[in-house]
Amino acid sequence: MKIAIVGVGRIGSTFAFQLARAGHDVTVVARGARLAQLRRDEAIVTAAGERAAVGVSAALDEGAAWDLVLVTVLAHQVDEVLPALAASAAKTVMFMFNTFEPLGRLRDAVGAARFAFGFPAILAALDDGKLTSTIVTRGMVTPVTDAAWAKVFTDAGIPAVVEPDMESWLRAHAAVAAPVMVAAVTAHARQAGVSWTEAMNLARALEEGLRVVRQLGNTLTPAPIAALSRLPTPAAAALVWTLSRIEAIRKTGATGPSEPRALIDAIAAAAPGRTPALLAIRP
C-alpha cells in the first residue's frame, strides 16, 4: 500500500514505523525540526536503534494516488492541512486524533466516500527524535471506522477493530482523557504523581465530562468507559492517582497542556454552564 502520514509526532511515528516494517510504501509529512531530523535519518528510528526507512516530505503530494493519507496532527492543527487533504487524490483520508467536536465537518471536507476516522491505542514518546512506543494489543485496541484499514493496521502490529459509532467513542474518550492528560502534565512537570486532593478534583471532572456526553445524546462506549462511569468518585480518583505514577503515562505529559486544554474547551463549548469541574482543572 502507498501511505502518507501527515504529522509525525509520537503517534504518526509509531504508525509509520509499523507500516513501513510491514512492507508498505510510507511517506511522512513533517515540518520544523522533526522534518530536518527525518531528512537526515531517512527513517523512523527507535530508542532501541531499530530503523524503518520512509520517504520524507515537507508537504503532501496532492497528485499522488495514495491508498491512505493518515492524519495524526492535533485537532487544532487540522484546519491548516484540510485544503491539501481536500485536493488530494487519496483513496482514503483517515483522521486520527483526540476531538470532542462532531465529525461532519471533516467528512464534508474530504468527501464521505473516502472519509475515515480512528483513534490510536498507543502510548509513545519521542526523545531526541527516537521513538519509544507501547501498542495496546488486548482490550481497548485501536478503533477505526474502516474494516479494510483495521486489517492493514492489525497485520502491521497495531491491533484494530471497527467502531460503528466513532463520534460517541471519541466524546466518551475525550471526557476521560482530558482529566488523565491533566494528571500526566502535572506529574511530568513535578516528576511525581498528583496528590489525593488533585486526584479527587480530576475524578469529579471526569464524571462531569461523561455526564455531558450522555446529555448530548451520545453513548458511553466502549464498555470499559461505561463501567468507569459507574465507579464511585473515590475509586475513580484512585485510578487517576495510580495512572499519574506510571512512567509511561507521565512521559506523555511532556507534550504540555495544549491538548487537554483544547478538549476541555470543546466540552465546555458544547455544554455551556455545565462544566465547572472541568474548567476548574483546565491547565
Coordinates of C-alpha atoms in Angstrom, one line a residue:
M1 CA 0.0 0.0 0.0
K2 CA 1.1 3.6 -0.7
I3 CA 0.6 5.5 2.5
A4 CA 1.2 9.1 3.5
I5 CA 1.3 10.1 7.2
V6 CA 0.7 13.8 7.9
G7 CA 2.0 14.7 11.4
V8 CA 5.0 12.6 12.6
G9 CA 4.9 13.1 16.3
R10 CA 4.6 10.2 18.7
I11 CA 1.6 8.6 17.1
G12 CA 2.4 9.3 13.5
S13 CA 5.9 7.9 14.0
T14 CA 4.6 4.7 15.5
F15 CA 2.2 4.1 12.6
A16 CA 5.0 5.0 10.1
F17 CA 7.4 2.6 11.8
Q18 CA 5.0 -0.3 12.0
L19 CA 3.5 0.1 8.5
A20 CA 7.0 0.6 6.9
R21 CA 8.3 -2.5 8.7
A22 CA 5.3 -4.4 7.4
G23 CA 6.3 -3.6 3.8
H24 CA 4.1 -0.7 2.9
D25 CA 5.4 2.3 0.9
V26 CA 5.3 5.0 3.6
T27 CA 6.0 8.7 3.2
V28 CA 5.9 11.0 6.2
V29 CA 4.9 14.7 6.0
A30 CA 6.6 16.8 8.7
R31 CA 7.8 20.3 9.4
G32 CA 10.4 22.2 11.5
A33 CA 13.0 20.3 13.5
R34 CA 11.2 17.0 13.0
L35 CA 11.4 17.4 9.2
A36 CA 15.1 18.2 9.3
Q37 CA 15.7 15.2 11.5
L38 CA 13.7 12.8 9.3
R39 CA 15.5 14.1 6.3
R40 CA 18.8 13.2 7.9
D41 CA 17.8 9.8 9.1
E42 CA 15.5 8.9 6.1
A43 CA 13.8 6.6 8.6
I44 CA 11.9 6.3 11.8
V45 CA 14.4 5.4 14.5
T46 CA 13.5 3.9 17.8
A47 CA 15.3 4.3 21.1
A48 CA 16.5 0.7 20.7
G49 CA 18.2 1.6 17.5
E50 CA 15.8 0.0 15.1
R51 CA 15.1 1.7 11.8
A52 CA 12.2 1.7 9.3
A53 CA 13.0 3.5 6.1
V54 CA 10.4 6.1 5.0
G55 CA 10.1 8.8 2.4
V56 CA 10.1 12.3 3.8
S57 CA 8.4 15.4 2.6
A58 CA 7.5 18.9 3.8
A59 CA 4.1 18.8 2.1
L60 CA 1.6 16.3 1.0
D61 CA 1.8 15.4 -2.7
E62 CA -1.8 16.1 -3.7
G63 CA -1.5 14.4 -7.1
A64 CA -0.2 11.1 -5.7
A65 CA -2.6 8.1 -5.7
W66 CA -2.2 7.4 -2.0
D67 CA -4.2 4.4 -0.8
L68 CA -4.3 6.1 2.5
V69 CA -3.5 9.5 4.0
L70 CA -3.3 9.1 7.7
V71 CA -3.7 12.5 9.6
T72 CA -2.2 12.4 13.1
V73 CA -1.9 16.1 13.8
L74 CA -3.6 17.6 16.8
A75 CA -7.2 18.6 16.4
H76 CA -6.4 22.3 16.5
Q77 CA -3.9 21.9 13.7
V78 CA -6.2 20.1 11.2
D79 CA -7.6 23.2 9.6
E80 CA -4.1 24.0 8.3
V81 CA -3.9 20.8 6.3
L82 CA -7.6 20.4 5.3
P83 CA -7.2 22.2 1.9
A84 CA -4.4 19.8 0.9
L85 CA -6.4 16.8 2.1
A86 CA -9.5 18.0 0.2
A87 CA -7.5 18.5 -3.0
S88 CA -5.6 15.2 -2.6
A89 CA -6.1 12.2 -5.0
A90 CA -6.0 9.9 -2.0
K91 CA -8.5 7.0 -1.9
T92 CA -9.0 7.2 1.8
V93 CA -8.3 10.0 4.3
M94 CA -8.3 8.9 7.9
F95 CA -8.1 11.3 10.7
M96 CA -6.7 10.1 14.0
F97 CA -6.6 12.4 17.0
N98 CA -8.5 13.4 20.1
T99 CA -11.6 15.5 19.5
F100 CA -14.9 16.3 21.0
E101 CA -16.4 18.1 18.0
P102 CA -18.8 16.5 15.6
L103 CA -17.1 14.7 12.7
G104 CA -19.4 16.1 9.9
R105 CA -17.1 19.0 9.0
L106 CA -14.1 16.7 8.3
R107 CA -16.3 14.3 6.4
D108 CA -17.6 17.1 4.2
A109 CA -14.2 18.4 3.6
V110 CA -12.8 15.2 2.1
G111 CA -16.0 13.6 0.9
A112 CA -18.0 10.9 2.6
A113 CA -16.8 8.2 0.2
R114 CA -13.2 8.4 1.4
F115 CA -13.6 9.7 4.9
A116 CA -12.5 7.6 7.8
F117 CA -11.6 8.2 11.5
G118 CA -9.7 6.3 14.1
F119 CA -8.0 6.6 17.5
P120 CA -4.6 5.2 18.4
A121 CA -4.5 2.9 21.4
I122 CA -0.8 3.7 21.7
L123 CA 1.4 5.2 24.4
A124 CA 4.5 6.7 22.9
A125 CA 7.3 9.2 23.4
L126 CA 9.9 10.9 21.2
D127 CA 13.1 11.6 23.0
D128 CA 15.7 13.5 20.8
G129 CA 13.7 12.1 17.8
K130 CA 14.0 8.5 19.0
L131 CA 10.7 6.6 19.3
T132 CA 9.5 4.6 22.2
S133 CA 6.0 3.1 21.9
T134 CA 3.7 0.7 23.6
I135 CA 0.9 -0.6 21.5
V136 CA -2.2 -1.8 23.2
T137 CA -2.8 -5.4 21.9
R138 CA -5.7 -6.5 24.2
G139 CA -8.8 -4.9 25.4
M140 CA -9.3 -1.3 24.2
V141 CA -7.3 -1.6 21.0
T142 CA -7.3 0.9 18.2
P143 CA -10.8 1.6 16.9
V144 CA -11.3 2.7 13.3
T145 CA -14.4 3.2 11.0
D146 CA -13.0 1.3 8.1
A147 CA -12.8 -2.5 8.2
A148 CA -10.1 -2.8 5.4
W149 CA -7.7 -0.5 7.2
A150 CA -8.4 -2.2 10.5
K151 CA -7.0 -5.3 9.0
V152 CA -4.0 -3.5 7.5
F153 CA -3.2 -2.0 10.9
T154 CA -3.6 -5.3 12.7
D155 CA -1.4 -7.1 10.2
A156 CA 1.2 -4.4 10.8
G157 CA 1.3 -5.0 14.5
I158 CA -1.3 -2.4 15.6
P159 CA -4.4 -4.4 16.5
A160 CA -7.5 -2.5 15.4
V161 CA -11.3 -3.1 15.5
V162 CA -14.2 -1.5 13.7
E163 CA -16.1 1.1 15.7
P164 CA -19.6 1.9 14.2
D165 CA -20.2 4.9 16.5
M166 CA -16.9 6.7 16.4
E167 CA -18.4 10.1 17.4
S168 CA -19.7 8.7 20.7
W169 CA -16.4 6.8 21.2
L170 CA -14.4 9.9 20.7
R171 CA -16.6 12.1 23.0
A172 CA -16.6 9.5 25.8
H173 CA -12.8 9.0 25.4
A174 CA -12.2 12.8 25.5
A175 CA -14.2 13.1 28.7
V176 CA -11.9 10.6 30.3
A177 CA -8.7 11.6 28.5
A178 CA -8.8 15.3 29.4
P179 CA -8.5 14.8 33.2
V180 CA -6.0 12.0 32.8
M181 CA -3.9 14.2 30.5
V182 CA -4.0 17.0 33.0
A183 CA -2.7 14.5 35.6
A184 CA 0.1 13.4 33.2
V185 CA 1.1 17.0 32.5
T186 CA 1.1 17.8 36.2
A187 CA 3.1 14.6 37.1
H188 CA 5.6 15.2 34.4
A189 CA 6.2 18.8 35.5
R190 CA 6.9 17.9 39.1
Q191 CA 8.2 14.4 38.4
A192 CA 5.8 13.0 41.0
G193 CA 2.2 11.8 40.9
V194 CA -0.7 14.0 41.7
S195 CA -1.9 14.4 45.3
W196 CA -5.1 12.8 46.6
T197 CA -6.9 16.1 46.6
E198 CA -5.9 16.7 43.0
A199 CA -7.0 13.2 42.1
M200 CA -10.4 13.8 43.6
N201 CA -10.8 17.0 41.6
L202 CA -9.8 15.2 38.4
A203 CA -12.2 12.4 39.1
R204 CA -15.1 14.9 39.6
A205 CA -14.1 16.5 36.3
L206 CA -14.1 13.0 34.6
E207 CA -17.6 12.3 36.0
E208 CA -18.9 15.6 34.8
G209 CA -17.5 15.1 31.3
L210 CA -19.2 11.7 31.0
R211 CA -22.4 13.2 32.2
V212 CA -22.2 15.8 29.5
V213 CA -21.6 13.1 26.9
R214 CA -24.8 11.4 27.9
Q215 CA -26.7 14.7 28.0
L216 CA -25.7 15.4 24.4
G217 CA -27.3 12.1 23.3
N218 CA -24.1 10.1 22.8
T219 CA -23.5 6.6 24.1
L220 CA -20.8 5.8 26.6
T221 CA -18.7 3.5 24.6
P222 CA -16.6 1.2 24.7
A223 CA -17.8 -0.9 27.6
P224 CA -14.8 -0.1 29.9
I225 CA -15.7 3.6 29.8
A226 CA -19.3 2.8 30.6
A227 CA -18.0 0.7 33.5
L228 CA -15.8 3.6 34.6
S229 CA -18.8 5.9 34.7
R230 CA -20.4 3.7 37.4
L231 CA -17.4 3.9 39.8
P232 CA -17.8 5.9 43.0
T233 CA -15.7 9.1 43.0
P234 CA -13.0 7.8 45.3
A235 CA -12.5 4.8 43.1
A236 CA -12.1 6.9 40.0
A237 CA -9.7 9.2 42.0
A238 CA -7.7 6.2 43.0
L239 CA -7.4 5.2 39.3
V240 CA -6.2 8.7 38.3
W241 CA -3.8 8.8 41.3
T242 CA -2.3 5.5 40.2
L243 CA -2.1 6.4 36.5
S244 CA -0.1 9.6 37.4
R245 CA 2.6 7.4 38.9
I246 CA 3.1 5.2 35.9
E247 CA 6.2 6.3 34.0
A248 CA 4.8 5.7 30.5
I249 CA 1.7 7.8 31.4
R250 CA 3.8 10.5 33.0
K251 CA 6.1 10.8 29.9
T252 CA 3.1 11.6 27.7
G253 CA 2.8 14.8 29.8
A254 CA 5.9 16.1 28.1
T255 CA 3.8 17.3 25.2
G256 CA 2.3 20.0 27.5
P257 CA -1.2 21.3 28.4
S258 CA -2.4 22.4 24.9
E259 CA -4.3 19.2 24.1
P260 CA -6.2 18.7 27.4
R261 CA -6.9 22.4 27.4
A262 CA -8.4 22.2 23.9
L263 CA -10.5 19.2 24.9
I264 CA -11.9 20.9 28.0
D265 CA -12.7 24.0 26.0
A266 CA -14.6 21.9 23.4
I267 CA -16.6 20.1 26.1
A268 CA -17.4 23.4 27.8
A269 CA -18.5 24.9 24.5
A270 CA -20.8 22.0 23.8
A271 CA -22.4 22.3 27.2
P272 CA -22.3 26.0 28.4
G273 CA -22.7 26.3 32.2
R274 CA -22.5 22.6 32.8
T275 CA -18.7 22.1 33.2
P276 CA -17.5 23.8 36.4
A277 CA -15.4 20.9 37.5
L278 CA -13.7 20.6 34.1
L279 CA -13.0 24.3 33.9
A280 CA -11.5 24.1 37.4
I281 CA -8.8 21.7 36.3
R282 CA -8.1 23.4 33.0
P283 CA -4.3 23.9 32.8

